[in-house]
Tab-separated table of C-alpha atoms in Angstrom:
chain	number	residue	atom	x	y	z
A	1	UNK	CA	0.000	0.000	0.000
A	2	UNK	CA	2.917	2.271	0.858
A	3	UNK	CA	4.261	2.069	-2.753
A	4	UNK	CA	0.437	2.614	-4.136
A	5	UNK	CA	0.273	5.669	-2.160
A	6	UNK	CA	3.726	7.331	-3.128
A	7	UNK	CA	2.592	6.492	-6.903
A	8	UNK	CA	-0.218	8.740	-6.376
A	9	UNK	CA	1.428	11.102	-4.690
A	10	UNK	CA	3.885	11.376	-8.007
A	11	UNK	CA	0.620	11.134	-10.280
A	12	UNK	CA	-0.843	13.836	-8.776
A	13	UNK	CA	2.391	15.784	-8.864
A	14	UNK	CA	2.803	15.961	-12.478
A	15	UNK	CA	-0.939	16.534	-13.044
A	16	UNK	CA	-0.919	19.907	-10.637
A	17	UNK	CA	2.284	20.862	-12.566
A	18	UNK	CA	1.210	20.662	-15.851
A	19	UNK	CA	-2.569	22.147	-14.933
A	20	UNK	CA	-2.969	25.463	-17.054
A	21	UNK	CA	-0.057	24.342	-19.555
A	22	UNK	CA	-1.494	23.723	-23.152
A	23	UNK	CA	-0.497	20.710	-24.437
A	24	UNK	CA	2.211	19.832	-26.690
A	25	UNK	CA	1.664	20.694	-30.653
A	26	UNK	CA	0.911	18.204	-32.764
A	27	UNK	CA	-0.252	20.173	-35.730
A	28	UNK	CA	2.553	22.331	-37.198
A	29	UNK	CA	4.665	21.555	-35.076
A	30	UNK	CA	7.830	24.207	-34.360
A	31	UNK	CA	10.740	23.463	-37.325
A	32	UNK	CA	14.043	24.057	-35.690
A	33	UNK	CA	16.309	26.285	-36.647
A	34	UNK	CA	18.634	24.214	-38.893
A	35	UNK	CA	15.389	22.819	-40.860
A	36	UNK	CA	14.577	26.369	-42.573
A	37	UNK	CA	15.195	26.475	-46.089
A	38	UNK	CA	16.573	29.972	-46.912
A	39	UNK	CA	13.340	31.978	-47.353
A	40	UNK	CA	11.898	30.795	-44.459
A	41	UNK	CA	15.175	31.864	-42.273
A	42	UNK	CA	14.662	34.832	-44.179
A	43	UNK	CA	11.374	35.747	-42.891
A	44	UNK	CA	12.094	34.189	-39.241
A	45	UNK	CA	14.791	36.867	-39.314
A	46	UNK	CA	12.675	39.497	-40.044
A	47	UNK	CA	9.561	39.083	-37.359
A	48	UNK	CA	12.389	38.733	-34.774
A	49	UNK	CA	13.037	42.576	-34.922
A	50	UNK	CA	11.181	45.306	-33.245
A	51	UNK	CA	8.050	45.837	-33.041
A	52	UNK	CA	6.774	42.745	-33.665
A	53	UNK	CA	9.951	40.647	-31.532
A	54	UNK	CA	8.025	37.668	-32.889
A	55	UNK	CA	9.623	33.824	-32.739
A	56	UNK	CA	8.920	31.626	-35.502
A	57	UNK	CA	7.820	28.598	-33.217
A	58	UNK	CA	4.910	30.430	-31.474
A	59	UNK	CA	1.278	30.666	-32.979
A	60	UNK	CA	0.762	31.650	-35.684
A	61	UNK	CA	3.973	31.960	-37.342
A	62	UNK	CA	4.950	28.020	-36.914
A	63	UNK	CA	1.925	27.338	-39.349
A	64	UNK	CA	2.849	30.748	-41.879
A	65	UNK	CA	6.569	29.792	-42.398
A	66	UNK	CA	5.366	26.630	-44.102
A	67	UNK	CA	4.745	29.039	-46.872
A	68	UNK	CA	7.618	31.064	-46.838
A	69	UNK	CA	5.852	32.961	-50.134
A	70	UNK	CA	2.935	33.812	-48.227
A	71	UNK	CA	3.775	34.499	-44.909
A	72	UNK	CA	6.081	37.710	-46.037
A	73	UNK	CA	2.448	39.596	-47.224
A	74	UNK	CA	0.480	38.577	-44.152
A	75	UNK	CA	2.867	39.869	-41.668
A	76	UNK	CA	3.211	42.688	-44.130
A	77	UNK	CA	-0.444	43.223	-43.630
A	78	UNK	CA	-0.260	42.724	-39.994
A	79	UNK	CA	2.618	45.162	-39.316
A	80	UNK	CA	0.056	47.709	-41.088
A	81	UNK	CA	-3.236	47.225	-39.721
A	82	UNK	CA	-1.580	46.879	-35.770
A	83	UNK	CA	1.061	49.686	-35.715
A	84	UNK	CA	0.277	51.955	-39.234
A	85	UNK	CA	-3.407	52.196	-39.836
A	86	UNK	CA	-5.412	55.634	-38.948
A	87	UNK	CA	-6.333	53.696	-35.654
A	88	UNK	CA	-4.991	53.901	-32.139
A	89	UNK	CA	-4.491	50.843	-30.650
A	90	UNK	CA	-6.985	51.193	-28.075
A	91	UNK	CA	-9.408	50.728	-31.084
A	92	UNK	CA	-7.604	48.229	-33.200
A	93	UNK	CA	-7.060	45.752	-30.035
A	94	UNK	CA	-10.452	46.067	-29.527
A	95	UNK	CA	-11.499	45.107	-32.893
A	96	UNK	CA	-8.750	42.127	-32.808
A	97	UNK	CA	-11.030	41.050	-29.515
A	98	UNK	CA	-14.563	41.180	-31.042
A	99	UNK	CA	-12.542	38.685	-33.775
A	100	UNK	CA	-11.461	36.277	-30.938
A	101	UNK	CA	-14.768	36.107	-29.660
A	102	UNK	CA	-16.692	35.590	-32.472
A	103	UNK	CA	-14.464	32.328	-33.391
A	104	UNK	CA	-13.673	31.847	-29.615
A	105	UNK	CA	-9.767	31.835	-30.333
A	106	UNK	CA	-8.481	31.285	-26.947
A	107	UNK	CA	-5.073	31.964	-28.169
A	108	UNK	CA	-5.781	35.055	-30.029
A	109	UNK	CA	-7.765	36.455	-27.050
A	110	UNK	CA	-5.178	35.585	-24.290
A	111	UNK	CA	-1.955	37.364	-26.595
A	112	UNK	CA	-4.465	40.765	-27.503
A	113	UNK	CA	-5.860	41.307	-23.729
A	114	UNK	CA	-3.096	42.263	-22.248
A	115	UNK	CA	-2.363	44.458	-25.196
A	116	UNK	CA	-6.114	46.167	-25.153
A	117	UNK	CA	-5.963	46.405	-21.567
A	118	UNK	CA	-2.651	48.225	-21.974
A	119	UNK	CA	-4.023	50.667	-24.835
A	120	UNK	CA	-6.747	51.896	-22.665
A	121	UNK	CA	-9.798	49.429	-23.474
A	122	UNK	CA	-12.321	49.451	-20.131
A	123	UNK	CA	-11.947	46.399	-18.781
A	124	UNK	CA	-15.586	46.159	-18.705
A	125	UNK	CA	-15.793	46.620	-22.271
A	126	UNK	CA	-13.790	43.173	-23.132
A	127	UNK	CA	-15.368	41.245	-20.618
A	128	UNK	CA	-19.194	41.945	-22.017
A	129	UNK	CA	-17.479	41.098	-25.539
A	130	UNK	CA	-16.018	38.139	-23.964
A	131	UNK	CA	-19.720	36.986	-22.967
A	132	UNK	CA	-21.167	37.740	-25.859
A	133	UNK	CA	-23.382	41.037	-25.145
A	134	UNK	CA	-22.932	44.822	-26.492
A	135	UNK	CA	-20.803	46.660	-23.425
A	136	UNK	CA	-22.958	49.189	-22.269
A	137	UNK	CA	-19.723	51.163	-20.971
A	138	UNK	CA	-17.995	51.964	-24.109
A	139	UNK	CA	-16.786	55.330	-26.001
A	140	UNK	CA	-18.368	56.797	-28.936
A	141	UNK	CA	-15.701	55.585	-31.173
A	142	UNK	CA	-15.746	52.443	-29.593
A	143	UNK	CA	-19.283	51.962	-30.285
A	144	UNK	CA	-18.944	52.867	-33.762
A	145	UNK	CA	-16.564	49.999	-34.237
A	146	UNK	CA	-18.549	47.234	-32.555
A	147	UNK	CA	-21.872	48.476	-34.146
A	148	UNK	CA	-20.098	47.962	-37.712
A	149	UNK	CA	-17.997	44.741	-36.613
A	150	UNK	CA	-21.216	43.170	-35.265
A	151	UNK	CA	-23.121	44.253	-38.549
A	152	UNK	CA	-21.086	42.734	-40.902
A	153	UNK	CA	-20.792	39.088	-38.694
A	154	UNK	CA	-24.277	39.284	-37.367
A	155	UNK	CA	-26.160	40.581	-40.012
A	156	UNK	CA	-23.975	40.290	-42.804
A	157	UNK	CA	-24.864	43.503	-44.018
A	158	UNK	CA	-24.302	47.156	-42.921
A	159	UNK	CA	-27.440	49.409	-42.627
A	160	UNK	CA	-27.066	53.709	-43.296
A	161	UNK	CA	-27.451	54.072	-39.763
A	162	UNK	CA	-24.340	52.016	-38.859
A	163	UNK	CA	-22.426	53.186	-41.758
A	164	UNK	CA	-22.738	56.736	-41.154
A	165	UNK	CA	-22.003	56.235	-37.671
A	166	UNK	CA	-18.529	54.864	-38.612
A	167	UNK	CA	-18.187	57.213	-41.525
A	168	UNK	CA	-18.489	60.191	-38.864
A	169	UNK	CA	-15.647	58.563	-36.278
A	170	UNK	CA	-13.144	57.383	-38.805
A	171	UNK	CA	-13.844	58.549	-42.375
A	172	UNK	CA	-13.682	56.042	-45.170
A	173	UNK	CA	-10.212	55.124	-45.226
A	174	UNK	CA	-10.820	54.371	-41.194
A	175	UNK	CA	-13.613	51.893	-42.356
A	176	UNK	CA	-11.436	49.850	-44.432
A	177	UNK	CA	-8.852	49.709	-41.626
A	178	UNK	CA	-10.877	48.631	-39.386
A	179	UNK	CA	-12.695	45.521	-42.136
A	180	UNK	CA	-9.048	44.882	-42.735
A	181	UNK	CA	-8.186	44.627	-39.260
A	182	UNK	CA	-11.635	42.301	-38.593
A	183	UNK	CA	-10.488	40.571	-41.759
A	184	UNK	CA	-7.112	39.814	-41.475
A	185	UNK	CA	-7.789	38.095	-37.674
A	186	UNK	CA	-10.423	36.151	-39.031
A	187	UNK	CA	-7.714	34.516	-40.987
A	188	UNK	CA	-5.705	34.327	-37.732
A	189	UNK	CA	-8.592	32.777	-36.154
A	190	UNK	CA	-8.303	29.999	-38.479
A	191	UNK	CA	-5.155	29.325	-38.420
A	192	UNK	CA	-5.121	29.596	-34.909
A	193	UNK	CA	-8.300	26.922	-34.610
A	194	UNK	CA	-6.724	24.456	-37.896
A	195	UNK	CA	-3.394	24.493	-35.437
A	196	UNK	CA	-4.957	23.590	-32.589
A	197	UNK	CA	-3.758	26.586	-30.335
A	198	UNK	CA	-4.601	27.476	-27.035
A	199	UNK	CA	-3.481	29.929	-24.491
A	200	UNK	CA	-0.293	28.681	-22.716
A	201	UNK	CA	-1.806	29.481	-19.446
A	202	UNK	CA	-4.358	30.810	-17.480
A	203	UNK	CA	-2.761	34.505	-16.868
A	204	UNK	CA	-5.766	35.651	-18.824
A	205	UNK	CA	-9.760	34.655	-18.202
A	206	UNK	CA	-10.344	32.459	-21.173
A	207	UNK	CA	-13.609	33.315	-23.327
A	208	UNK	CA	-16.319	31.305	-21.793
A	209	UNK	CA	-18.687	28.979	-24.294
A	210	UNK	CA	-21.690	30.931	-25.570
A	211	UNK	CA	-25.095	30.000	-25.035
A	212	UNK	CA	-26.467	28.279	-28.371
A	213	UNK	CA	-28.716	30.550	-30.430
Protein backbone atom coordinates (compact mmCIF):
# COMPACT_ATOMS: atom_id res chain seq x y z
CA UNK A 1 0.00 0.00 0.00
CA UNK A 2 2.92 2.27 0.86
CA UNK A 3 4.26 2.07 -2.75
CA UNK A 4 0.44 2.61 -4.14
CA UNK A 5 0.27 5.67 -2.16
CA UNK A 6 3.73 7.33 -3.13
CA UNK A 7 2.59 6.49 -6.90
CA UNK A 8 -0.22 8.74 -6.38
CA UNK A 9 1.43 11.10 -4.69
CA UNK A 10 3.88 11.38 -8.01
CA UNK A 11 0.62 11.13 -10.28
CA UNK A 12 -0.84 13.84 -8.78
CA UNK A 13 2.39 15.78 -8.86
CA UNK A 14 2.80 15.96 -12.48
CA UNK A 15 -0.94 16.53 -13.04
CA UNK A 16 -0.92 19.91 -10.64
CA UNK A 17 2.28 20.86 -12.57
CA UNK A 18 1.21 20.66 -15.85
CA UNK A 19 -2.57 22.15 -14.93
CA UNK A 20 -2.97 25.46 -17.05
CA UNK A 21 -0.06 24.34 -19.55
CA UNK A 22 -1.49 23.72 -23.15
CA UNK A 23 -0.50 20.71 -24.44
CA UNK A 24 2.21 19.83 -26.69
CA UNK A 25 1.66 20.69 -30.65
CA UNK A 26 0.91 18.20 -32.76
CA UNK A 27 -0.25 20.17 -35.73
CA UNK A 28 2.55 22.33 -37.20
CA UNK A 29 4.67 21.56 -35.08
CA UNK A 30 7.83 24.21 -34.36
CA UNK A 31 10.74 23.46 -37.33
CA UNK A 32 14.04 24.06 -35.69
CA UNK A 33 16.31 26.29 -36.65
CA UNK A 34 18.63 24.21 -38.89
CA UNK A 35 15.39 22.82 -40.86
CA UNK A 36 14.58 26.37 -42.57
CA UNK A 37 15.19 26.48 -46.09
CA UNK A 38 16.57 29.97 -46.91
CA UNK A 39 13.34 31.98 -47.35
CA UNK A 40 11.90 30.79 -44.46
CA UNK A 41 15.18 31.86 -42.27
CA UNK A 42 14.66 34.83 -44.18
CA UNK A 43 11.37 35.75 -42.89
CA UNK A 44 12.09 34.19 -39.24
CA UNK A 45 14.79 36.87 -39.31
CA UNK A 46 12.67 39.50 -40.04
CA UNK A 47 9.56 39.08 -37.36
CA UNK A 48 12.39 38.73 -34.77
CA UNK A 49 13.04 42.58 -34.92
CA UNK A 50 11.18 45.31 -33.24
CA UNK A 51 8.05 45.84 -33.04
CA UNK A 52 6.77 42.75 -33.67
CA UNK A 53 9.95 40.65 -31.53
CA UNK A 54 8.03 37.67 -32.89
CA UNK A 55 9.62 33.82 -32.74
CA UNK A 56 8.92 31.63 -35.50
CA UNK A 57 7.82 28.60 -33.22
CA UNK A 58 4.91 30.43 -31.47
CA UNK A 59 1.28 30.67 -32.98
CA UNK A 60 0.76 31.65 -35.68
CA UNK A 61 3.97 31.96 -37.34
CA UNK A 62 4.95 28.02 -36.91
CA UNK A 63 1.92 27.34 -39.35
CA UNK A 64 2.85 30.75 -41.88
CA UNK A 65 6.57 29.79 -42.40
CA UNK A 66 5.37 26.63 -44.10
CA UNK A 67 4.74 29.04 -46.87
CA UNK A 68 7.62 31.06 -46.84
CA UNK A 69 5.85 32.96 -50.13
CA UNK A 70 2.94 33.81 -48.23
CA UNK A 71 3.78 34.50 -44.91
CA UNK A 72 6.08 37.71 -46.04
CA UNK A 73 2.45 39.60 -47.22
CA UNK A 74 0.48 38.58 -44.15
CA UNK A 75 2.87 39.87 -41.67
CA UNK A 76 3.21 42.69 -44.13
CA UNK A 77 -0.44 43.22 -43.63
CA UNK A 78 -0.26 42.72 -39.99
CA UNK A 79 2.62 45.16 -39.32
CA UNK A 80 0.06 47.71 -41.09
CA UNK A 81 -3.24 47.23 -39.72
CA UNK A 82 -1.58 46.88 -35.77
CA UNK A 83 1.06 49.69 -35.71
CA UNK A 84 0.28 51.96 -39.23
CA UNK A 85 -3.41 52.20 -39.84
CA UNK A 86 -5.41 55.63 -38.95
CA UNK A 87 -6.33 53.70 -35.65
CA UNK A 88 -4.99 53.90 -32.14
CA UNK A 89 -4.49 50.84 -30.65
CA UNK A 90 -6.98 51.19 -28.08
CA UNK A 91 -9.41 50.73 -31.08
CA UNK A 92 -7.60 48.23 -33.20
CA UNK A 93 -7.06 45.75 -30.04
CA UNK A 94 -10.45 46.07 -29.53
CA UNK A 95 -11.50 45.11 -32.89
CA UNK A 96 -8.75 42.13 -32.81
CA UNK A 97 -11.03 41.05 -29.51
CA UNK A 98 -14.56 41.18 -31.04
CA UNK A 99 -12.54 38.69 -33.78
CA UNK A 100 -11.46 36.28 -30.94
CA UNK A 101 -14.77 36.11 -29.66
CA UNK A 102 -16.69 35.59 -32.47
CA UNK A 103 -14.46 32.33 -33.39
CA UNK A 104 -13.67 31.85 -29.61
CA UNK A 105 -9.77 31.83 -30.33
CA UNK A 106 -8.48 31.29 -26.95
CA UNK A 107 -5.07 31.96 -28.17
CA UNK A 108 -5.78 35.06 -30.03
CA UNK A 109 -7.76 36.45 -27.05
CA UNK A 110 -5.18 35.58 -24.29
CA UNK A 111 -1.95 37.36 -26.59
CA UNK A 112 -4.46 40.76 -27.50
CA UNK A 113 -5.86 41.31 -23.73
CA UNK A 114 -3.10 42.26 -22.25
CA UNK A 115 -2.36 44.46 -25.20
CA UNK A 116 -6.11 46.17 -25.15
CA UNK A 117 -5.96 46.40 -21.57
CA UNK A 118 -2.65 48.23 -21.97
CA UNK A 119 -4.02 50.67 -24.83
CA UNK A 120 -6.75 51.90 -22.66
CA UNK A 121 -9.80 49.43 -23.47
CA UNK A 122 -12.32 49.45 -20.13
CA UNK A 123 -11.95 46.40 -18.78
CA UNK A 124 -15.59 46.16 -18.71
CA UNK A 125 -15.79 46.62 -22.27
CA UNK A 126 -13.79 43.17 -23.13
CA UNK A 127 -15.37 41.25 -20.62
CA UNK A 128 -19.19 41.94 -22.02
CA UNK A 129 -17.48 41.10 -25.54
CA UNK A 130 -16.02 38.14 -23.96
CA UNK A 131 -19.72 36.99 -22.97
CA UNK A 132 -21.17 37.74 -25.86
CA UNK A 133 -23.38 41.04 -25.15
CA UNK A 134 -22.93 44.82 -26.49
CA UNK A 135 -20.80 46.66 -23.43
CA UNK A 136 -22.96 49.19 -22.27
CA UNK A 137 -19.72 51.16 -20.97
CA UNK A 138 -18.00 51.96 -24.11
CA UNK A 139 -16.79 55.33 -26.00
CA UNK A 140 -18.37 56.80 -28.94
CA UNK A 141 -15.70 55.59 -31.17
CA UNK A 142 -15.75 52.44 -29.59
CA UNK A 143 -19.28 51.96 -30.28
CA UNK A 144 -18.94 52.87 -33.76
CA UNK A 145 -16.56 50.00 -34.24
CA UNK A 146 -18.55 47.23 -32.55
CA UNK A 147 -21.87 48.48 -34.15
CA UNK A 148 -20.10 47.96 -37.71
CA UNK A 149 -18.00 44.74 -36.61
CA UNK A 150 -21.22 43.17 -35.26
CA UNK A 151 -23.12 44.25 -38.55
CA UNK A 152 -21.09 42.73 -40.90
CA UNK A 153 -20.79 39.09 -38.69
CA UNK A 154 -24.28 39.28 -37.37
CA UNK A 155 -26.16 40.58 -40.01
CA UNK A 156 -23.98 40.29 -42.80
CA UNK A 157 -24.86 43.50 -44.02
CA UNK A 158 -24.30 47.16 -42.92
CA UNK A 159 -27.44 49.41 -42.63
CA UNK A 160 -27.07 53.71 -43.30
CA UNK A 161 -27.45 54.07 -39.76
CA UNK A 162 -24.34 52.02 -38.86
CA UNK A 163 -22.43 53.19 -41.76
CA UNK A 164 -22.74 56.74 -41.15
CA UNK A 165 -22.00 56.24 -37.67
CA UNK A 166 -18.53 54.86 -38.61
CA UNK A 167 -18.19 57.21 -41.53
CA UNK A 168 -18.49 60.19 -38.86
CA UNK A 169 -15.65 58.56 -36.28
CA UNK A 170 -13.14 57.38 -38.81
CA UNK A 171 -13.84 58.55 -42.38
CA UNK A 172 -13.68 56.04 -45.17
CA UNK A 173 -10.21 55.12 -45.23
CA UNK A 174 -10.82 54.37 -41.19
CA UNK A 175 -13.61 51.89 -42.36
CA UNK A 176 -11.44 49.85 -44.43
CA UNK A 177 -8.85 49.71 -41.63
CA UNK A 178 -10.88 48.63 -39.39
CA UNK A 179 -12.70 45.52 -42.14
CA UNK A 180 -9.05 44.88 -42.74
CA UNK A 181 -8.19 44.63 -39.26
CA UNK A 182 -11.63 42.30 -38.59
CA UNK A 183 -10.49 40.57 -41.76
CA UNK A 184 -7.11 39.81 -41.48
CA UNK A 185 -7.79 38.10 -37.67
CA UNK A 186 -10.42 36.15 -39.03
CA UNK A 187 -7.71 34.52 -40.99
CA UNK A 188 -5.71 34.33 -37.73
CA UNK A 189 -8.59 32.78 -36.15
CA UNK A 190 -8.30 30.00 -38.48
CA UNK A 191 -5.16 29.32 -38.42
CA UNK A 192 -5.12 29.60 -34.91
CA UNK A 193 -8.30 26.92 -34.61
CA UNK A 194 -6.72 24.46 -37.90
CA UNK A 195 -3.39 24.49 -35.44
CA UNK A 196 -4.96 23.59 -32.59
CA UNK A 197 -3.76 26.59 -30.34
CA UNK A 198 -4.60 27.48 -27.03
CA UNK A 199 -3.48 29.93 -24.49
CA UNK A 200 -0.29 28.68 -22.72
CA UNK A 201 -1.81 29.48 -19.45
CA UNK A 202 -4.36 30.81 -17.48
CA UNK A 203 -2.76 34.51 -16.87
CA UNK A 204 -5.77 35.65 -18.82
CA UNK A 205 -9.76 34.65 -18.20
CA UNK A 206 -10.34 32.46 -21.17
CA UNK A 207 -13.61 33.32 -23.33
CA UNK A 208 -16.32 31.31 -21.79
CA UNK A 209 -18.69 28.98 -24.29
CA UNK A 210 -21.69 30.93 -25.57
CA UNK A 211 -25.09 30.00 -25.03
CA UNK A 212 -26.47 28.28 -28.37
CA UNK A 213 -28.72 30.55 -30.43
Amino acid sequence: MRYVGLALVALFAVTISNAGRAAEPTRFTPLKAEELTPPQKEWADAIAVPPRNAKFTNPPYRAYIRNPELAPKLSAMSDYLRWNSSLPARLSEFAILITARQWTAQYEWFAHYPLAMKAGLDPQVAKDVANGVRPQTMKDDEAALYDLAMALYRDKKVSDEVYRAAQQKFGERGIMDIIGLIGYYDLVSMTLITMQAEAPNDSVPPLPPLAAK
